[in-house]
Amino acid sequence: MIARAARTPAGLTAMVDRRAAGLPLEHVLGWAEFCGLRIAVDPGVFVPRRRTEFLVHQAAAVARQATSATGAQAVTRPGAVVVDLCCGSGAVGAALAATLDRVELYAVDIDPAAVRCACRNVAAAGGRVYVGDLYEPLPATLRRRVDVLVANAPYVPTGAIGLLPPEARIHEPRAALDGGADGLDVLRRVITAAPRWLARGGCLLVETSERQAPQIVETFACSGLISRVASSDERNATVVIGTAVVRPGPGATDPATS
Ligand SMILES: C[S@@+](CC[C@H](N)C(=O)[O-])C[C@H]1O[C@@H](n2cnc3c(N)ncnc32)[C@H](O)[C@@H]1O
């Protein structure tokens, strides 16, 4: 692959040297293959994992079958509003835009280097990219309008970072990996605030580990979202999908505002 990517013999030598020094292949090439797309990945930006393609497949299925306002009937819904939180290179959002008919796509990351990279991948898909902490930089007009909210946030427990392969541990930013003591610090914040942004019947999909899934399900329930777990043995991937319940009538408590 490196031999095919190099434009000159000197370029080839430089790329081989960087690879031999331990840089991830994708950082040497400048791109990663993800959902059949070539995603630009700059050095210092999280390399999208093949396992995360499962998150994309689940999100695409949800977007195609966004529930109707009554929640009683599933309908095809082109032009869904999609938000990719913790977007990194923007791979998830870009893949969703490529898969779905037509989407209104927004992506956010706290790391300016990731956002620069995502701008190339997501803007090509007609999306907009914001830098900041989770929902904070999103336009307020998106509140209660989001049909599909995806987050592949950091979820490695701090104590397990040292067990990661050197390519991740050394060459990917700590903020892309470290999810705090139990790995769920960022995900808890994503889930708790989600009801303020989801449309009726809208879904939040988060990637997690099989071991963490029960805690995530509990957090979804505390936030008023009905959840289910989807897993793929083939991809070694676990995704929790939470649906914003259709808001009850007047007088009842609304999880989005309480
Ligand atoms: C595991 S990487 C996933 C990147 C991308 N979603 C993917 O699947 O390739 C997590 C990303 O979350 C970002 N991140 C961490 N904390 C964040 C926060 N509070 N707000 C926004 N982004 C955050 C990191 O900068 C990193 O790019």
PDB file of C-alpha atoms and ligand atoms in Angstrom:
ATOM      1  CA  MET A   1       0.000   0.000   0.000  1.00  0.00           C
ATOM      2  CA  ILE A   2       2.804   2.367   0.908  1.00  0.00           C
ATOM      3  CA  ALA A   3       4.584   1.499  -2.351  1.00  0.00           C
ATOM      4  CA  ARG A   4       1.441   2.401  -4.295  1.00  0.00           C
ATOM      5  CA  ALA A   5       0.914   5.633  -2.358  1.00  0.00           C
ATOM      6  CA  ALA A   6       4.461   6.993  -2.691  1.00  0.00           C
ATOM      7  CA  ARG A   7       4.990   9.383  -5.578  1.00  0.00           C
ATOM      8  CA  THR A   8       8.809   9.332  -5.631  1.00  0.00           C
ATOM      9  CA  PRO A   9      11.540   6.967  -4.409  1.00  0.00           C
ATOM     10  CA  ALA A  10      12.479   9.538  -1.743  1.00  0.00           C
ATOM     11  CA  GLY A  11       8.823   9.755  -0.695  1.00  0.00           C
ATOM     12  CA  LEU A  12       8.681   5.989  -0.422  1.00  0.00           C
ATOM     13  CA  THR A  13      11.745   5.917   1.821  1.00  0.00           C
ATOM     14  CA  ALA A  14      10.278   8.603   4.059  1.00  0.00           C
ATOM     15  CA  MET A  15       6.961   6.747   4.364  1.00  0.00           C
ATOM     16  CA  VAL A  16       8.645   3.422   5.126  1.00  0.00           C
ATOM     17  CA  ASP A  17      10.782   5.122   7.778  1.00  0.00           C
ATOM     18  CA  ARG A  18       7.723   6.630   9.454  1.00  0.00           C
ATOM     19  CA  ARG A  19       5.942   3.292   9.418  1.00  0.00           C
ATOM     20  CA  ALA A  20       9.028   1.536  10.804  1.00  0.00           C
ATOM     21  CA  ALA A  21       9.104   4.144  13.582  1.00  0.00           C
ATOM     22  CA  GLY A  22       5.668   2.909  14.649  1.00  0.00           C
ATOM     23  CA  LEU A  23       3.295   5.439  13.065  1.00  0.00           C
ATOM     24  CA  PRO A  24      -0.090   3.887  12.212  1.00  0.00           C
ATOM     25  CA  LEU A  25      -0.322   2.953   8.531  1.00  0.00           C
ATOM     26  CA  GLU A  26      -3.255   5.339   8.105  1.00  0.00           C
ATOM     27  CA  HIS A  27      -1.189   8.275   9.399  1.00  0.00           C
ATOM     28  CA  VAL A  28       1.588   7.411   6.983  1.00  0.00           C
ATOM     29  CA  LEU A  29      -0.818   7.166   4.056  1.00  0.00           C
ATOM     30  CA  GLY A  30      -2.951  10.125   5.173  1.00  0.00           C
ATOM     31  CA  TRP A  31      -6.191   8.206   4.844  1.00  0.00           C
ATOM     32  CA  ALA A  32      -8.157   5.253   6.218  1.00  0.00           C
ATOM     33  CA  GLU A  33     -10.645   3.017   4.494  1.00  0.00           C
ATOM     34  CA  PHE A  34     -13.999   3.216   6.267  1.00  0.00           C
ATOM     35  CA  CYS A  35     -17.352   1.983   4.969  1.00  0.00           C
ATOM     36  CA  GLY A  36     -15.870   1.845   1.496  1.00  0.00           C
ATOM     37  CA  LEU A  37     -14.757   5.480   1.655  1.00  0.00           C
ATOM     38  CA  ARG A  38     -11.290   6.970   1.727  1.00  0.00           C
ATOM     39  CA  ILE A  39     -11.300   9.118   4.877  1.00  0.00           C
ATOM     40  CA  ALA A  40      -8.532  11.694   5.307  1.00  0.00           C
ATOM     41  CA  VAL A  41      -6.725  11.145   8.624  1.00  0.00           C
ATOM     42  CA  ASP A  42      -3.980  13.527   9.715  1.00  0.00           C
ATOM     43  CA  PRO A  43      -1.234  12.508  12.144  1.00  0.00           C
ATOM     44  CA  GLY A  44      -2.473  13.025  15.717  1.00  0.00           C
ATOM     45  CA  VAL A  45      -6.091  12.330  14.777  1.00  0.00           C
ATOM     46  CA  PHE A  46      -7.909   9.144  15.867  1.00  0.00           C
ATOM     47  CA  VAL A  47      -7.881   6.494  13.132  1.00  0.00           C
ATOM     48  CA  PRO A  48     -11.451   5.308  12.421  1.00  0.00           C
ATOM     49  CA  ARG A  49     -11.800   1.618  13.312  1.00  0.00           C
ATOM     50  CA  ARG A  50     -13.461  -1.019  11.163  1.00  0.00           C
ATOM     51  CA  ARG A  51     -15.527  -1.977  14.244  1.00  0.00           C
ATOM     52  CA  THR A  52     -17.199   1.460  14.067  1.00  0.00           C
ATOM     53  CA  GLU A  53     -18.705   0.546  10.693  1.00  0.00           C
ATOM     54  CA  PHE A  54     -21.242  -1.357  12.771  1.00  0.00           C
ATOM     55  CA  LEU A  55     -22.297   1.939  14.417  1.00  0.00           C
ATOM     56  CA  VAL A  56     -22.794   3.405  10.935  1.00  0.00           C
ATOM     57  CA  HIS A  57     -24.897   0.435   9.799  1.00  0.00           C
ATOM     58  CA  GLN A  58     -27.107   0.688  12.883  1.00  0.00           C
ATOM     59  CA  ALA A  59     -27.481   4.460  12.516  1.00  0.00           C
ATOM     60  CA  ALA A  60     -28.349   4.144   8.833  1.00  0.00           C
ATOM     61  CA  ALA A  61     -31.055   1.596   9.659  1.00  0.00           C
ATOM     62  CA  VAL A  62     -32.488   3.949  12.281  1.00  0.00           C
ATOM     63  CA  ALA A  63     -32.410   6.928   9.920  1.00  0.00           C
ATOM     64  CA  ARG A  64     -34.235   4.976   7.226  1.00  0.00           C
ATOM     65  CA  GLN A  65     -36.909   3.980   9.682  1.00  0.00           C
ATOM     66  CA  ALA A  66     -37.344   7.096  11.784  1.00  0.00           C
ATOM     67  CA  THR A  67     -40.582   6.585  13.670  1.00  0.00           C
ATOM     68  CA  SER A  68     -43.573   8.711  12.896  1.00  0.00           C
ATOM     69  CA  ALA A  69     -44.714  11.370  15.338  1.00  0.00           C
ATOM     70  CA  THR A  70     -47.120   8.933  16.960  1.00  0.00           C
ATOM     71  CA  GLY A  71     -44.436   6.315  17.360  1.00  0.00           C
ATOM     72  CA  ALA A  72     -46.965   3.819  16.082  1.00  0.00           C
ATOM     73  CA  GLN A  73     -45.700   3.370  12.578  1.00  0.00           C
ATOM     74  CA  ALA A  74     -42.273   3.304  11.000  1.00  0.00           C
ATOM     75  CA  VAL A  75     -41.858   5.489   7.940  1.00  0.00           C
ATOM     76  CA  THR A  76     -38.983   6.162   5.562  1.00  0.00           C
ATOM     77  CA  ARG A  77     -37.599   9.556   6.324  1.00  0.00           C
ATOM     78  CA  PRO A  78     -35.228  11.138   3.810  1.00  0.00           C
ATOM     79  CA  GLY A  79     -33.438  14.329   4.818  1.00  0.00           C
ATOM     80  CA  ALA A  80     -32.903  13.265   8.419  1.00  0.00           C
ATOM     81  CA  VAL A  81     -30.993  15.597  10.747  1.00  0.00           C
ATOM     82  CA  VAL A  82     -27.836  13.735  11.766  1.00  0.00           C
ATOM     83  CA  VAL A  83     -25.316  14.823  14.415  1.00  0.00           C
ATOM     84  CA  ASP A  84     -21.918  13.123  14.775  1.00  0.00           C
ATOM     85  CA  LEU A  85     -20.629  14.007  18.263  1.00  0.00           C
ATOM     86  CA  CYS A  86     -16.938  13.375  19.064  1.00  0.00           C
ATOM     87  CA  CYS A  87     -16.497  13.132  15.302  1.00  0.00           C
ATOM     88  CA  GLY A  88     -12.695  12.849  15.109  1.00  0.00           C
ATOM     89  CA  SER A  89     -11.912  12.646  11.382  1.00  0.00           C
ATOM     90  CA  GLY A  90     -15.660  12.803  10.686  1.00  0.00           C
ATOM     91  CA  ALA A  91     -15.672   9.231   9.379  1.00  0.00           C
ATOM     92  CA  VAL A  92     -19.008   8.250  10.921  1.00  0.00           C
ATOM     93  CA  GLY A  93     -20.890  11.306   9.664  1.00  0.00           C
ATOM     94  CA  ALA A  94     -19.295  11.127   6.225  1.00  0.00           C
ATOM     95  CA  ALA A  95     -20.198   7.436   5.911  1.00  0.00           C
ATOM     96  CA  LEU A  96     -23.782   8.116   6.981  1.00  0.00           C
ATOM     97  CA  ALA A  97     -24.100  10.917   4.448  1.00  0.00           C
ATOM     98  CA  ALA A  98     -22.753   8.597   1.752  1.00  0.00           C
ATOM     99  CA  THR A  99     -25.128   5.797   2.752  1.00  0.00           C
ATOM    100  CA  LEU A 100     -28.344   7.741   3.204  1.00  0.00           C
ATOM    101  CA  ASP A 101     -30.400   9.432   0.574  1.00  0.00           C
ATOM    102  CA  ARG A 102     -29.989  12.957   1.838  1.00  0.00           C
ATOM    103  CA  VAL A 103     -29.068  14.170   5.322  1.00  0.00           C
ATOM    104  CA  GLU A 104     -28.581  17.450   7.138  1.00  0.00           C
ATOM    105  CA  LEU A 105     -25.248  16.660   8.778  1.00  0.00           C
ATOM    106  CA  TYR A 106     -23.516  18.333  11.738  1.00  0.00           C
ATOM    107  CA  ALA A 107     -20.309  17.154  13.414  1.00  0.00           C
ATOM    108  CA  VAL A 108     -18.474  18.274  16.569  1.00  0.00           C
ATOM    109  CA  ASP A 109     -15.095  17.566  18.118  1.00  0.00           C
ATOM    110  CA  ILE A 110     -13.188  19.243  20.935  1.00  0.00           C
ATOM    111  CA  ASP A 111      -9.820  18.835  19.202  1.00  0.00           C
ATOM    112  CA  PRO A 112      -9.023  21.493  16.571  1.00  0.00           C
ATOM    113  CA  ALA A 113      -6.740  19.030  14.697  1.00  0.00           C
ATOM    114  CA  ALA A 114      -9.617  16.561  14.397  1.00  0.00           C
ATOM    115  CA  VAL A 115     -11.971  19.329  13.284  1.00  0.00           C
ATOM    116  CA  ARG A 116      -9.557  20.428  10.543  1.00  0.00           C
ATOM    117  CA  CYS A 117      -9.525  16.856   9.295  1.00  0.00           C
ATOM    118  CA  ALA A 118     -13.297  16.423   9.647  1.00  0.00           C
ATOM    119  CA  CYS A 119     -13.850  19.603   7.655  1.00  0.00           C
ATOM    120  CA  ARG A 120     -12.299  17.844   4.654  1.00  0.00           C
ATOM    121  CA  ASN A 121     -14.327  14.647   5.084  1.00  0.00           C
ATOM    122  CA  VAL A 122     -17.647  16.054   6.295  1.00  0.00           C
ATOM    123  CA  ALA A 123     -17.724  19.197   4.203  1.00  0.00           C
ATOM    124  CA  ALA A 124     -17.276  16.983   1.140  1.00  0.00           C
ATOM    125  CA  ALA A 125     -20.516  15.335   2.240  1.00  0.00           C
ATOM    126  CA  GLY A 126     -22.268  18.705   2.582  1.00  0.00           C
ATOM    127  CA  GLY A 127     -22.028  18.765   6.391  1.00  0.00           C
ATOM    128  CA  ARG A 128     -20.923  21.380   8.897  1.00  0.00           C
ATOM    129  CA  VAL A 129     -18.211  20.883  11.518  1.00  0.00           C
ATOM    130  CA  TYR A 130     -17.907  22.664  14.874  1.00  0.00           C
ATOM    131  CA  VAL A 131     -15.127  22.743  17.460  1.00  0.00           C
ATOM    132  CA  GLY A 132     -16.086  22.516  21.131  1.00  0.00           C
ATOM    133  CA  ASP A 133     -17.309  20.429  24.021  1.00  0.00           C
ATOM    134  CA  LEU A 134     -20.065  17.986  22.987  1.00  0.00           C
ATOM    135  CA  TYR A 135     -23.330  19.871  22.245  1.00  0.00           C
ATOM    136  CA  GLU A 136     -22.009  23.296  23.283  1.00  0.00           C
ATOM    137  CA  PRO A 137     -21.068  24.622  19.769  1.00  0.00           C
ATOM    138  CA  LEU A 138     -24.184  23.290  17.979  1.00  0.00           C
ATOM    139  CA  PRO A 139     -26.741  25.857  16.765  1.00  0.00           C
ATOM    140  CA  ALA A 140     -29.601  26.166  19.275  1.00  0.00           C
ATOM    141  CA  THR A 141     -32.020  25.783  16.349  1.00  0.00           C
ATOM    142  CA  LEU A 142     -31.146  22.071  16.306  1.00  0.00           C
ATOM    143  CA  ARG A 143     -32.729  21.485  19.713  1.00  0.00           C
ATOM    144  CA  ARG A 144     -35.400  18.772  19.489  1.00  0.00           C
ATOM    145  CA  ARG A 145     -34.753  18.433  15.750  1.00  0.00           C
ATOM    146  CA  VAL A 146     -32.091  15.727  15.682  1.00  0.00           C
ATOM    147  CA  ASP A 147     -33.279  12.436  14.204  1.00  0.00           C
ATOM    148  CA  VAL A 148     -30.041  10.518  14.542  1.00  0.00           C
ATOM    149  CA  LEU A 149     -27.362  11.382  17.082  1.00  0.00           C
ATOM    150  CA  VAL A 150     -24.230   9.223  16.894  1.00  0.00           C
ATOM    151  CA  ALA A 151     -21.301   9.272  19.280  1.00  0.00           C
ATOM    152  CA  ASN A 152     -18.175   7.212  19.184  1.00  0.00           C
ATOM    153  CA  ALA A 153     -16.777   8.995  22.231  1.00  0.00           C
ATOM    154  CA  PRO A 154     -13.678   7.896  24.178  1.00  0.00           C
ATOM    155  CA  TYR A 155     -14.629   4.895  26.322  1.00  0.00           C
ATOM    156  CA  VAL A 156     -11.389   3.238  27.417  1.00  0.00           C
ATOM    157  CA  PRO A 157     -11.050   3.248  31.223  1.00  0.00           C
ATOM    158  CA  THR A 158      -8.002   5.283  32.307  1.00  0.00           C
ATOM    159  CA  GLY A 159      -6.411   2.207  33.865  1.00  0.00           C
ATOM    160  CA  ALA A 160      -6.610   0.292  30.580  1.00  0.00           C
ATOM    161  CA  ILE A 161      -4.917   2.920  28.404  1.00  0.00           C
ATOM    162  CA  GLY A 162      -1.530   1.348  29.103  1.00  0.00           C
ATOM    163  CA  LEU A 163      -2.774  -1.937  27.652  1.00  0.00           C
ATOM    164  CA  LEU A 164      -3.584  -0.440  24.248  1.00  0.00           C
ATOM    165  CA  PRO A 165      -1.281  -1.164  21.303  1.00  0.00           C
ATOM    166  CA  PRO A 166       1.519   1.410  20.950  1.00  0.00           C
ATOM    167  CA  GLU A 167       0.028   2.727  17.693  1.00  0.00           C
ATOM    168  CA  ALA A 168      -2.973   3.973  19.678  1.00  0.00           C
ATOM    169  CA  ARG A 169      -1.253   4.727  22.975  1.00  0.00           C
ATOM    170  CA  ILE A 170       1.565   6.749  21.444  1.00  0.00           C
ATOM    171  CA  HIS A 171       0.157   8.141  18.203  1.00  0.00           C
ATOM    172  CA  GLU A 172      -3.464   8.919  19.010  1.00  0.00           C
ATOM    173  CA  PRO A 173      -4.450  11.742  21.360  1.00  0.00           C
ATOM    174  CA  ARG A 174      -5.223  10.776  24.962  1.00  0.00           C
ATOM    175  CA  ALA A 175      -8.503  12.727  24.761  1.00  0.00           C
ATOM    176  CA  ALA A 176      -9.637  10.432  21.951  1.00  0.00           C
ATOM    177  CA  LEU A 177      -9.217   7.320  24.066  1.00  0.00           C
ATOM    178  CA  ASP A 178      -9.475   8.051  27.795  1.00  0.00           C
ATOM    179  CA  GLY A 179     -13.033   7.858  29.100  1.00  0.00           C
ATOM    180  CA  GLY A 180     -12.141   8.337  32.780  1.00  0.00           C
ATOM    181  CA  ALA A 181     -12.135   5.868  35.673  1.00  0.00           C
ATOM    182  CA  ASP A 182     -14.836   3.546  34.290  1.00  0.00           C
ATOM    183  CA  GLY A 183     -14.538   4.763  30.696  1.00  0.00           C
ATOM    184  CA  LEU A 184     -17.956   6.368  30.719  1.00  0.00           C
ATOM    185  CA  ASP A 185     -17.315   9.999  31.738  1.00  0.00           C
ATOM    186  CA  VAL A 186     -17.924  11.470  28.261  1.00  0.00           C
ATOM    187  CA  LEU A 187     -20.665   9.016  27.289  1.00  0.00           C
ATOM    188  CA  ARG A 188     -22.653   9.822  30.447  1.00  0.00           C
ATOM    189  CA  ARG A 189     -22.633  13.510  29.469  1.00  0.00           C
ATOM    190  CA  VAL A 190     -23.613  12.658  25.881  1.00  0.00           C
ATOM    191  CA  ILE A 191     -26.579  10.561  27.038  1.00  0.00           C
ATOM    192  CA  THR A 192     -27.814  12.865  29.796  1.00  0.00           C
ATOM    193  CA  ALA A 193     -28.080  15.878  27.485  1.00  0.00           C
ATOM    194  CA  ALA A 194     -29.417  13.971  24.450  1.00  0.00           C
ATOM    195  CA  PRO A 195     -33.156  14.431  25.189  1.00  0.00           C
ATOM    196  CA  ARG A 196     -32.748  18.207  24.773  1.00  0.00           C
ATOM    197  CA  TRP A 197     -31.611  17.672  21.177  1.00  0.00           C
ATOM    198  CA  LEU A 198     -33.522  14.634  19.917  1.00  0.00           C
ATOM    199  CA  ALA A 199     -36.663  14.994  17.829  1.00  0.00           C
ATOM    200  CA  ARG A 200     -39.705  12.898  18.707  1.00  0.00           C
ATOM    201  CA  GLY A 201     -38.756   9.306  18.070  1.00  0.00           C
ATOM    202  CA  GLY A 202     -35.153  10.389  17.399  1.00  0.00           C
ATOM    203  CA  CYS A 203     -32.334   8.052  18.391  1.00  0.00           C
ATOM    204  CA  LEU A 204     -28.989   8.298  20.096  1.00  0.00           C
ATOM    205  CA  LEU A 205     -26.512   5.567  19.140  1.00  0.00           C
ATOM    206  CA  VAL A 206     -23.284   5.123  21.074  1.00  0.00           C
ATOM    207  CA  GLU A 207     -20.432   2.692  20.575  1.00  0.00           C
ATOM    208  CA  THR A 208     -19.260   1.021  23.765  1.00  0.00           C
ATOM    209  CA  SER A 209     -17.793  -2.241  25.010  1.00  0.00           C
ATOM    210  CA  GLU A 210     -19.842  -5.331  25.803  1.00  0.00           C
ATOM    211  CA  ARG A 211     -18.812  -5.007  29.465  1.00  0.00           C
ATOM    212  CA  GLN A 212     -19.943  -1.366  29.702  1.00  0.00           C
ATOM    213  CA  ALA A 213     -23.268  -1.892  27.901  1.00  0.00           C
ATOM    214  CA  PRO A 214     -25.395  -2.597  31.048  1.00  0.00           C
ATOM    215  CA  GLN A 215     -24.248   0.680  32.659  1.00  0.00           C
ATOM    216  CA  ILE A 216     -24.984   2.542  29.434  1.00  0.00           C
ATOM    217  CA  VAL A 217     -28.470   1.042  29.274  1.00  0.00           C
ATOM    218  CA  GLU A 218     -29.065   2.210  32.840  1.00  0.00           C
ATOM    219  CA  THR A 219     -27.886   5.735  31.969  1.00  0.00           C
ATOM    220  CA  PHE A 220     -30.223   5.802  28.952  1.00  0.00           C
ATOM    221  CA  ALA A 221     -33.133   4.790  31.216  1.00  0.00           C
ATOM    222  CA  CYS A 222     -32.293   7.522  33.764  1.00  0.00           C
ATOM    223  CA  SER A 223     -32.376  10.034  30.884  1.00  0.00           C
ATOM    224  CA  GLY A 224     -35.814   8.882  29.755  1.00  0.00           C
ATOM    225  CA  LEU A 225     -34.641   7.043  26.645  1.00  0.00           C
ATOM    226  CA  ILE A 226     -35.792   3.538  25.774  1.00  0.00           C
ATOM    227  CA  SER A 227     -32.743   1.545  24.778  1.00  0.00           C
ATOM    228  CA  ARG A 228     -31.600  -1.704  23.247  1.00  0.00           C
ATOM    229  CA  VAL A 229     -28.195  -3.237  22.693  1.00  0.00           C
ATOM    230  CA  ALA A 230     -26.986  -4.336  19.262  1.00  0.00           C
ATOM    231  CA  SER A 231     -23.807  -6.343  18.861  1.00  0.00           C
ATOM    232  CA  SER A 232     -21.713  -7.831  16.112  1.00  0.00           C
ATOM    233  CA  ASP A 233     -19.420 -10.773  16.860  1.00  0.00           C
ATOM    234  CA  GLU A 234     -17.862 -10.389  13.444  1.00  0.00           C
ATOM    235  CA  ARG A 235     -16.827  -6.795  14.161  1.00  0.00           C
ATOM    236  CA  ASN A 236     -16.401  -7.236  17.920  1.00  0.00           C
ATOM    237  CA  ALA A 237     -18.662  -4.210  18.251  1.00  0.00           C
ATOM    238  CA  THR A 238     -21.365  -3.130  20.676  1.00  0.00           C
ATOM    239  CA  VAL A 239     -23.772  -0.254  20.098  1.00  0.00           C
ATOM    240  CA  VAL A 240     -26.485   0.972  22.455  1.00  0.00           C
ATOM    241  CA  ILE A 241     -29.436   2.613  20.728  1.00  0.00           C
ATOM    242  CA  GLY A 242     -31.762   4.830  22.742  1.00  0.00           C
ATOM    243  CA  THR A 243     -35.006   6.286  21.444  1.00  0.00           C
ATOM    244  CA  ALA A 244     -36.567   9.485  22.711  1.00  0.00           C
ATOM    245  CA  VAL A 245     -40.021   8.508  23.818  1.00  0.00           C
ATOM    246  CA  VAL A 246     -42.838  10.465  22.297  1.00  0.00           C
ATOM    247  CA  ARG A 247     -43.564  13.244  24.723  1.00  0.00           C
ATOM    248  CA  PRO A 248     -46.521  12.662  27.017  1.00  0.00           C
ATOM    249  CA  GLY A 249     -49.523  14.935  27.237  1.00  0.00           C
ATOM    250  CA  PRO A 250     -49.775  18.173  29.256  1.00  0.00           C
ATOM    251  CA  GLY A 251     -49.070  17.833  32.951  1.00  0.00           C
ATOM    252  CA  ALA A 252     -46.668  14.913  32.614  1.00  0.00           C
ATOM    253  CA  THR A 253     -42.948  15.260  33.293  1.00  0.00           C
ATOM    254  CA  ASP A 254     -40.829  15.848  30.195  1.00  0.00           C
ATOM    255  CA  PRO A 255     -37.366  14.277  30.503  1.00  0.00           C
ATOM    256  CA  ALA A 256     -36.034  16.855  28.063  1.00  0.00           C
ATOM    257  CA  THR A 257     -36.752  19.755  30.383  1.00  0.00           C
ATOM    258  CA  SER A 258     -36.585  18.248  33.873  1.00  0.00           C
TER     259      SER A 258
HETATM  260  C1  LIG B   1     -12.704   7.444  19.953  1.00  0.00           C
HETATM  261  S1  LIG B   1     -12.436   8.915  19.045  1.00  0.00           S
HETATM  262  C2  LIG B   1     -13.680   8.670  17.787  1.00  0.00           C
HETATM  263  C3  LIG B   1     -13.580   9.570  16.611  1.00  0.00           C
HETATM  264  C4  LIG B   1     -14.609   9.252  15.504  1.00  0.00           C
HETATM  265  N1  LIG B   1     -15.964   9.355  16.020  1.00  0.00           N
HETATM  266  C5  LIG B   1     -14.380   7.885  14.926  1.00  0.00           C
HETATM  267  O1  LIG B   1     -15.156   6.970  15.207  1.00  0.00           O
HETATM  268  O2  LIG B   1     -13.417   7.722  14.168  1.00  0.00           O
HETATM  269  C6  LIG B   1     -13.192  10.096  20.144  1.00  0.00           C
HETATM  270  C7  LIG B   1     -13.171  11.556  19.700  1.00  0.00           C
HETATM  271  O3  LIG B   1     -13.875  12.306  20.706  1.00  0.00           O
HETATM  272  C8  LIG B   1     -13.293  13.584  20.832  1.00  0.00           C
HETATM  273  N2  LIG B   1     -13.705  14.135  22.126  1.00  0.00           N
HETATM  274  C9  LIG B   1     -13.302  13.771  23.365  1.00  0.00           C
HETATM  275  N3  LIG B   1     -13.931  14.498  24.315  1.00  0.00           N
HETATM  276  C10 LIG B   1     -14.774  15.337  23.653  1.00  0.00           C
HETATM  277  C11 LIG B   1     -15.706  16.337  24.080  1.00  0.00           C
HETATM  278  N4  LIG B   1     -15.899  16.619  25.377  1.00  0.00           N
HETATM  279  N5  LIG B   1     -16.399  17.009  23.135  1.00  0.00           N
HETATM  280  C12 LIG B   1     -16.214  16.750  21.799  1.00  0.00           C
HETATM  281  N6  LIG B   1     -15.329  15.818  21.344  1.00  0.00           N
HETATM  282  C13 LIG B   1     -14.630  15.112  22.252  1.00  0.00           C
HETATM  283  C14 LIG B   1     -11.802  13.327  20.676  1.00  0.00           C
HETATM  284  O4  LIG B   1     -11.109  14.489  20.320  1.00  0.00           O
HETATM  285  C15 LIG B   1     -11.810  12.230  19.586  1.00  0.00           C
HETATM  286  O5  LIG B   1     -11.673  12.800  18.304  1.00  0.00           O
END
